[in-house]
Coordinates of C-alpha atoms in Angstrom, one line a residue:
M5 CA 8.6 20.2 10.2
S6 CA 10.6 17.7 8.5
S7 CA 9.8 13.9 8.6
P8 CA 12.2 12.3 11.1
E9 CA 14.5 9.5 9.9
P10 CA 14.7 6.3 12.2
S11 CA 16.9 6.7 14.8
A12 CA 18.4 5.2 17.8
A13 CA 15.4 6.4 19.8
A14 CA 13.3 3.9 18.0
P15 CA 9.7 3.5 18.7
R16 CA 8.4 0.9 21.2
S17 CA 8.5 -2.6 19.5
G18 CA 4.8 -3.3 20.4
L19 CA 3.8 -0.2 18.4
V20 CA 5.7 -1.4 15.5
V21 CA 4.4 -5.0 15.7
L22 CA 1.1 -3.5 15.8
A23 CA 1.4 -1.1 12.8
L24 CA 2.9 -4.2 10.7
L25 CA -0.2 -6.2 11.7
L26 CA -2.4 -3.8 10.6
V27 CA -0.8 -3.2 7.2
Y28 CA -0.1 -6.8 6.8
V29 CA -3.7 -8.0 7.6
V30 CA -6.0 -5.1 6.3
W31 CA -4.3 -4.2 3.3
G32 CA -4.1 -8.0 2.5
S33 CA -7.9 -7.9 2.8
T34 CA -8.3 -4.8 0.4
Y35 CA -7.6 -6.5 -2.9
L36 CA -10.6 -8.8 -2.4
G37 CA -12.3 -5.6 -1.3
I38 CA -11.4 -4.0 -4.5
R39 CA -12.6 -6.8 -6.6
L40 CA -16.1 -7.0 -4.7
A41 CA -16.5 -3.2 -5.1
L42 CA -15.8 -3.6 -8.8
E43 CA -18.2 -6.4 -9.2
G44 CA -20.9 -4.3 -7.3
G45 CA -20.6 -1.5 -10.1
A46 CA -18.3 0.8 -8.5
L47 CA -16.3 3.0 -10.8
P48 CA -12.7 2.2 -10.5
L49 CA -10.8 5.6 -10.3
T50 CA -13.7 7.9 -9.5
M51 CA -15.1 5.7 -6.6
V52 CA -13.2 2.8 -5.5
S53 CA -9.9 4.9 -5.4
G54 CA -10.8 8.4 -5.7
A55 CA -13.9 9.2 -3.6
R56 CA -12.7 6.7 -1.1
F57 CA -9.6 8.6 -0.4
I58 CA -11.2 11.9 -0.4
I59 CA -13.8 10.7 2.3
A60 CA -11.0 9.3 4.2
G61 CA -8.7 12.1 4.0
S62 CA -11.4 14.6 4.6
L63 CA -12.5 13.0 7.7
M64 CA -9.0 12.6 9.1
Y65 CA -8.0 16.2 8.4
A66 CA -11.1 17.5 10.0
V67 CA -10.5 15.5 13.3
L68 CA -6.9 16.5 13.2
R69 CA -7.7 20.2 12.7
W70 CA -10.4 20.2 15.5
R71 CA -7.7 18.7 17.8
G72 CA -5.7 21.7 17.3
M73 CA -3.2 20.4 14.7
A74 CA -1.7 22.8 12.5
A75 CA -2.6 22.7 8.7
P76 CA 0.2 21.8 6.3
T77 CA 2.3 24.7 4.9
G78 CA 2.4 25.7 1.2
R79 CA 5.6 23.6 0.6
Q80 CA 4.3 20.6 2.6
W81 CA 1.3 20.7 0.4
R82 CA 3.2 20.5 -2.5
N83 CA 5.1 17.3 -1.1
L84 CA 2.0 15.8 -0.1
A85 CA 0.7 16.3 -3.7
I86 CA 3.5 14.5 -5.3
M87 CA 3.5 11.8 -2.8
G88 CA -0.4 11.3 -3.7
L89 CA 0.5 11.3 -7.5
T90 CA 3.1 8.6 -7.0
M91 CA 1.7 6.5 -4.0
L92 CA -1.9 6.7 -4.8
V93 CA -2.6 7.6 -8.4
L94 CA 0.3 5.5 -9.8
G95 CA 0.2 3.1 -7.0
N96 CA -3.2 2.4 -5.9
G97 CA -5.0 3.4 -9.0
M98 CA -3.2 1.1 -11.4
V99 CA -4.0 -1.9 -9.0
V100 CA -7.7 -1.0 -9.0
L101 CA -7.7 -0.7 -13.0
A102 CA -5.7 -4.0 -13.2
E103 CA -8.3 -5.8 -10.9
R104 CA -11.0 -5.3 -13.7
T105 CA -9.2 -8.3 -15.5
V106 CA -6.7 -9.5 -13.0
S107 CA -7.4 -11.9 -9.6
S108 CA -7.1 -10.2 -6.4
G109 CA -4.5 -12.6 -5.3
L110 CA -2.2 -11.9 -8.6
A111 CA -2.6 -8.2 -8.0
A112 CA -1.4 -8.5 -4.4
T113 CA 1.4 -11.0 -5.6
A114 CA 2.5 -8.3 -8.2
V115 CA 2.9 -5.6 -5.8
A116 CA 5.1 -7.8 -3.7
S117 CA 8.0 -6.3 -5.7
V118 CA 7.8 -3.0 -3.7
P119 CA 10.6 -3.8 -1.6
L120 CA 12.9 -4.7 -4.3
W121 CA 12.2 -1.2 -5.9
M122 CA 12.2 0.4 -2.6
A123 CA 15.7 -0.9 -2.0
L124 CA 16.9 0.2 -5.3
F125 CA 15.5 3.9 -4.8
G126 CA 16.9 4.0 -1.2
A127 CA 20.4 2.9 -2.6
M128 CA 20.3 5.6 -5.3
R129 CA 19.7 8.1 -2.3
G130 CA 22.5 6.5 -0.2
T131 CA 20.3 4.5 2.3
H132 CA 21.5 0.9 2.0
A133 CA 19.8 -2.3 3.2
S134 CA 22.0 -4.5 5.4
R135 CA 23.3 -8.0 3.8
G136 CA 20.4 -9.8 6.0
E137 CA 17.8 -7.4 4.8
W138 CA 18.8 -8.1 1.3
L139 CA 18.7 -11.8 1.9
G140 CA 15.0 -11.6 3.4
I141 CA 14.1 -9.4 0.1
A142 CA 15.5 -12.2 -2.2
I143 CA 13.9 -15.1 -0.4
G144 CA 10.5 -13.1 -0.3
F145 CA 10.8 -12.1 -3.8
L146 CA 11.7 -15.9 -4.7
G147 CA 8.3 -16.9 -3.0
V148 CA 6.4 -14.3 -4.9
V149 CA 8.0 -15.6 -8.2
W150 CA 7.2 -19.2 -7.1
L151 CA 3.6 -18.1 -6.2
N152 CA 3.0 -16.6 -9.9
A153 CA 4.9 -19.3 -11.9
G154 CA 2.5 -22.0 -13.0
S155 CA -0.5 -20.8 -10.5
S156 CA -4.0 -20.8 -11.4
L157 CA -4.1 -17.1 -10.9
T158 CA -5.1 -15.4 -14.0
A159 CA -3.9 -12.3 -15.6
S160 CA -4.1 -10.1 -18.9
P161 CA -1.4 -8.2 -20.6
Q162 CA -3.0 -4.9 -19.8
G163 CA -3.4 -5.7 -16.4
L164 CA 0.1 -7.1 -16.1
I165 CA 1.6 -3.8 -17.4
L166 CA -0.6 -1.7 -15.0
L167 CA 0.7 -4.1 -12.3
L168 CA 4.1 -3.2 -13.2
I169 CA 3.6 0.5 -12.9
A170 CA 1.8 0.2 -9.5
P171 CA 4.9 -0.9 -7.3
I172 CA 7.3 1.3 -9.0
G173 CA 5.1 4.5 -8.2
W174 CA 4.6 3.4 -4.8
A175 CA 8.1 2.6 -3.9
F176 CA 9.5 5.7 -5.6
G177 CA 6.9 8.0 -3.5
S178 CA 7.7 6.1 -0.2
V179 CA 11.4 6.4 -0.6
W180 CA 11.3 9.9 -2.2
A181 CA 9.2 11.2 1.2
R182 CA 11.9 10.4 3.4
G183 CA 13.5 13.6 5.0
L184 CA 11.1 16.0 3.3
D185 CA 9.2 18.9 5.0
L186 CA 6.0 17.3 5.8
P187 CA 3.7 17.6 8.7
N188 CA 3.4 14.8 11.3
P189 CA 2.4 11.1 10.0
F190 CA -1.2 11.4 10.7
M191 CA -1.7 14.9 8.8
T192 CA 0.7 13.7 6.0
A193 CA -1.6 10.5 5.6
A194 CA -4.8 12.8 5.5
G195 CA -3.1 15.4 3.0
Q196 CA -2.0 12.8 1.0
M197 CA -5.2 11.0 0.6
L198 CA -6.9 14.3 -0.3
C199 CA -4.4 15.5 -3.0
G200 CA -4.3 11.8 -4.3
G201 CA -8.1 11.3 -4.2
V202 CA -8.7 14.7 -6.2
M203 CA -6.1 13.7 -8.9
L204 CA -7.9 10.1 -8.8
V205 CA -11.3 11.6 -9.4
A206 CA -10.1 14.0 -12.2
L207 CA -8.3 11.2 -13.9
G208 CA -11.5 8.9 -13.9
L209 CA -13.7 11.7 -15.5
V210 CA -10.8 12.5 -18.1
T211 CA -10.9 9.1 -19.2
G212 CA -14.6 8.7 -19.3
E213 CA -15.8 7.2 -16.1
R214 CA -19.2 8.4 -15.7
P215 CA -21.7 7.0 -13.1
T216 CA -25.0 5.8 -14.6
A217 CA -26.4 4.1 -11.7
W218 CA -25.8 3.3 -8.0
P219 CA -23.6 0.4 -7.2
S220 CA -25.1 -2.6 -5.3
M221 CA -25.2 -2.6 -1.6
D222 CA -22.3 -5.1 -1.6
G223 CA -20.5 -2.7 -3.6
L224 CA -21.2 0.2 -1.4
L225 CA -20.1 -1.8 1.5
A226 CA -17.1 -2.9 0.1
V227 CA -16.1 0.8 -0.7
A228 CA -16.9 1.4 2.8
Y229 CA -14.4 -1.0 4.2
L230 CA -11.9 0.2 1.9
C231 CA -12.4 3.8 2.9
V232 CA -12.5 3.3 6.9
F233 CA -9.9 0.3 7.2
G234 CA -7.8 0.2 3.9
S235 CA -7.4 4.3 3.8
I236 CA -7.7 5.6 7.5
V237 CA -6.6 2.7 9.5
A238 CA -4.0 0.7 7.6
F239 CA -2.8 3.7 5.1
T240 CA -1.9 5.6 8.5
A241 CA -0.3 2.7 10.1
Y242 CA 1.9 2.6 6.9
V243 CA 3.0 6.3 7.0
W244 CA 3.8 5.9 10.6
L245 CA 5.9 3.1 9.8
L246 CA 7.7 5.1 7.0
H247 CA 8.7 7.7 9.7
N248 CA 9.9 5.2 12.3
V249 CA 11.4 2.1 10.9
R250 CA 13.8 1.0 8.0
P251 CA 12.4 1.3 4.6
A252 CA 12.9 -2.6 4.0
L253 CA 10.8 -3.3 7.2
A254 CA 8.1 -0.8 6.1
A255 CA 7.9 -2.6 2.8
S256 CA 7.8 -6.0 4.1
Y257 CA 3.9 -6.0 4.2
A258 CA 4.2 -6.6 0.3
Y259 CA 5.1 -10.0 0.9
V260 CA 2.5 -11.0 3.6
N261 CA -0.2 -9.2 1.5
P262 CA -0.2 -11.8 -1.2
V263 CA -0.6 -14.6 1.4
I264 CA -3.9 -13.0 3.0
A265 CA -5.1 -11.9 -0.5
V266 CA -4.9 -15.5 -2.0
M267 CA -6.4 -17.1 1.2
L268 CA -9.3 -14.6 1.0
G269 CA -9.7 -14.7 -2.6
A270 CA -10.2 -18.6 -2.3
L271 CA -12.4 -18.6 0.7
I272 CA -14.7 -15.6 -0.3
G273 CA -14.0 -14.9 -3.8
H274 CA -13.7 -18.6 -5.1
E275 CA -10.2 -18.0 -6.8
R276 CA -8.4 -21.3 -6.8
F277 CA -5.1 -22.3 -5.4
G278 CA -3.5 -25.4 -4.4
L279 CA -0.4 -26.9 -2.8
H280 CA 2.1 -25.0 -5.2
D281 CA 0.7 -21.7 -4.0
I282 CA 0.7 -22.7 -0.1
A283 CA 4.4 -23.7 -0.5
A284 CA 5.2 -20.4 -2.1
M285 CA 3.3 -18.7 0.7
V286 CA 5.6 -20.3 3.3
V287 CA 8.8 -19.1 1.4
I288 CA 7.4 -15.5 1.3
L289 CA 6.7 -15.7 5.3
V290 CA 10.3 -17.0 5.6
G291 CA 11.4 -13.9 3.8
V292 CA 9.7 -11.5 6.1
L293 CA 11.1 -13.5 9.2
V294 CA 14.7 -12.9 7.7
L295 CA 14.0 -9.5 7.0
T296 CA 12.5 -8.7 10.6
L297 CA 15.4 -10.5 12.4
A298 CA 17.9 -8.6 10.4
R299 CA 16.2 -5.4 11.1
T300 CA 16.5 -6.2 14.9
R301 CA 19.9 -7.1 14.5
A302 CA 20.7 -3.8 13.0
K303 CA 18.8 -1.9 15.6

């Protein structure tokens, strides 16, 4: 079964809003969750990313099969593996590695370039965003640049390189997957997490990650939160959005996530931000609003 493109028979607006809220808020909180997991002693690739996706994917896959959903075909597993490589290994895995030296707020801010890359890859495939959507993307990106320029968020050269790779990989996988032979969105999410999780664990072991002690309780709780909410709940919502709305709207989470991440980083992680950052967040939210209104008019 091929993944459906957004059509005139669009899903209920309430479901779209709910899925967007889950992706906006939950994924915004996962950046702090990653930081807490790393500080608690969890290994970045094998545990914070890899094991988390394997557990979440296995649970979802088992429930879906128990409910009678067909297993992916061989061709579908191949497509899911490529999605796992681009979106989870290059996307999520690089973010986790970057957060060893980069604040959670800056990590979320850097990933906010995803809509630009998605628009570029989409244009290469013949799916062009409307003028209104481009305006929303541009406003949001200006807010991201403003948030980053001169702010108190810290970074390292290695972290910034990893945060350049991450949004490109995620955006390419998101656009490449549209129209492919895939199972339904929920089985797609489960299969993709299984494939990506196995590759992340393998990459972690190859690069020398070896557990020497159990993470702290806080670290384990953070990984559990990432597994249940970041992987099962929010990631499934994102895959559903990819199948049901325009790419620019599905990617708009990248503008809201920095706001959530910076606020949580300041309140819980004691990451500092001031009026400069607040003003930039307002611009980001204006970009999301313009993007959403443009999508509504296009519909």
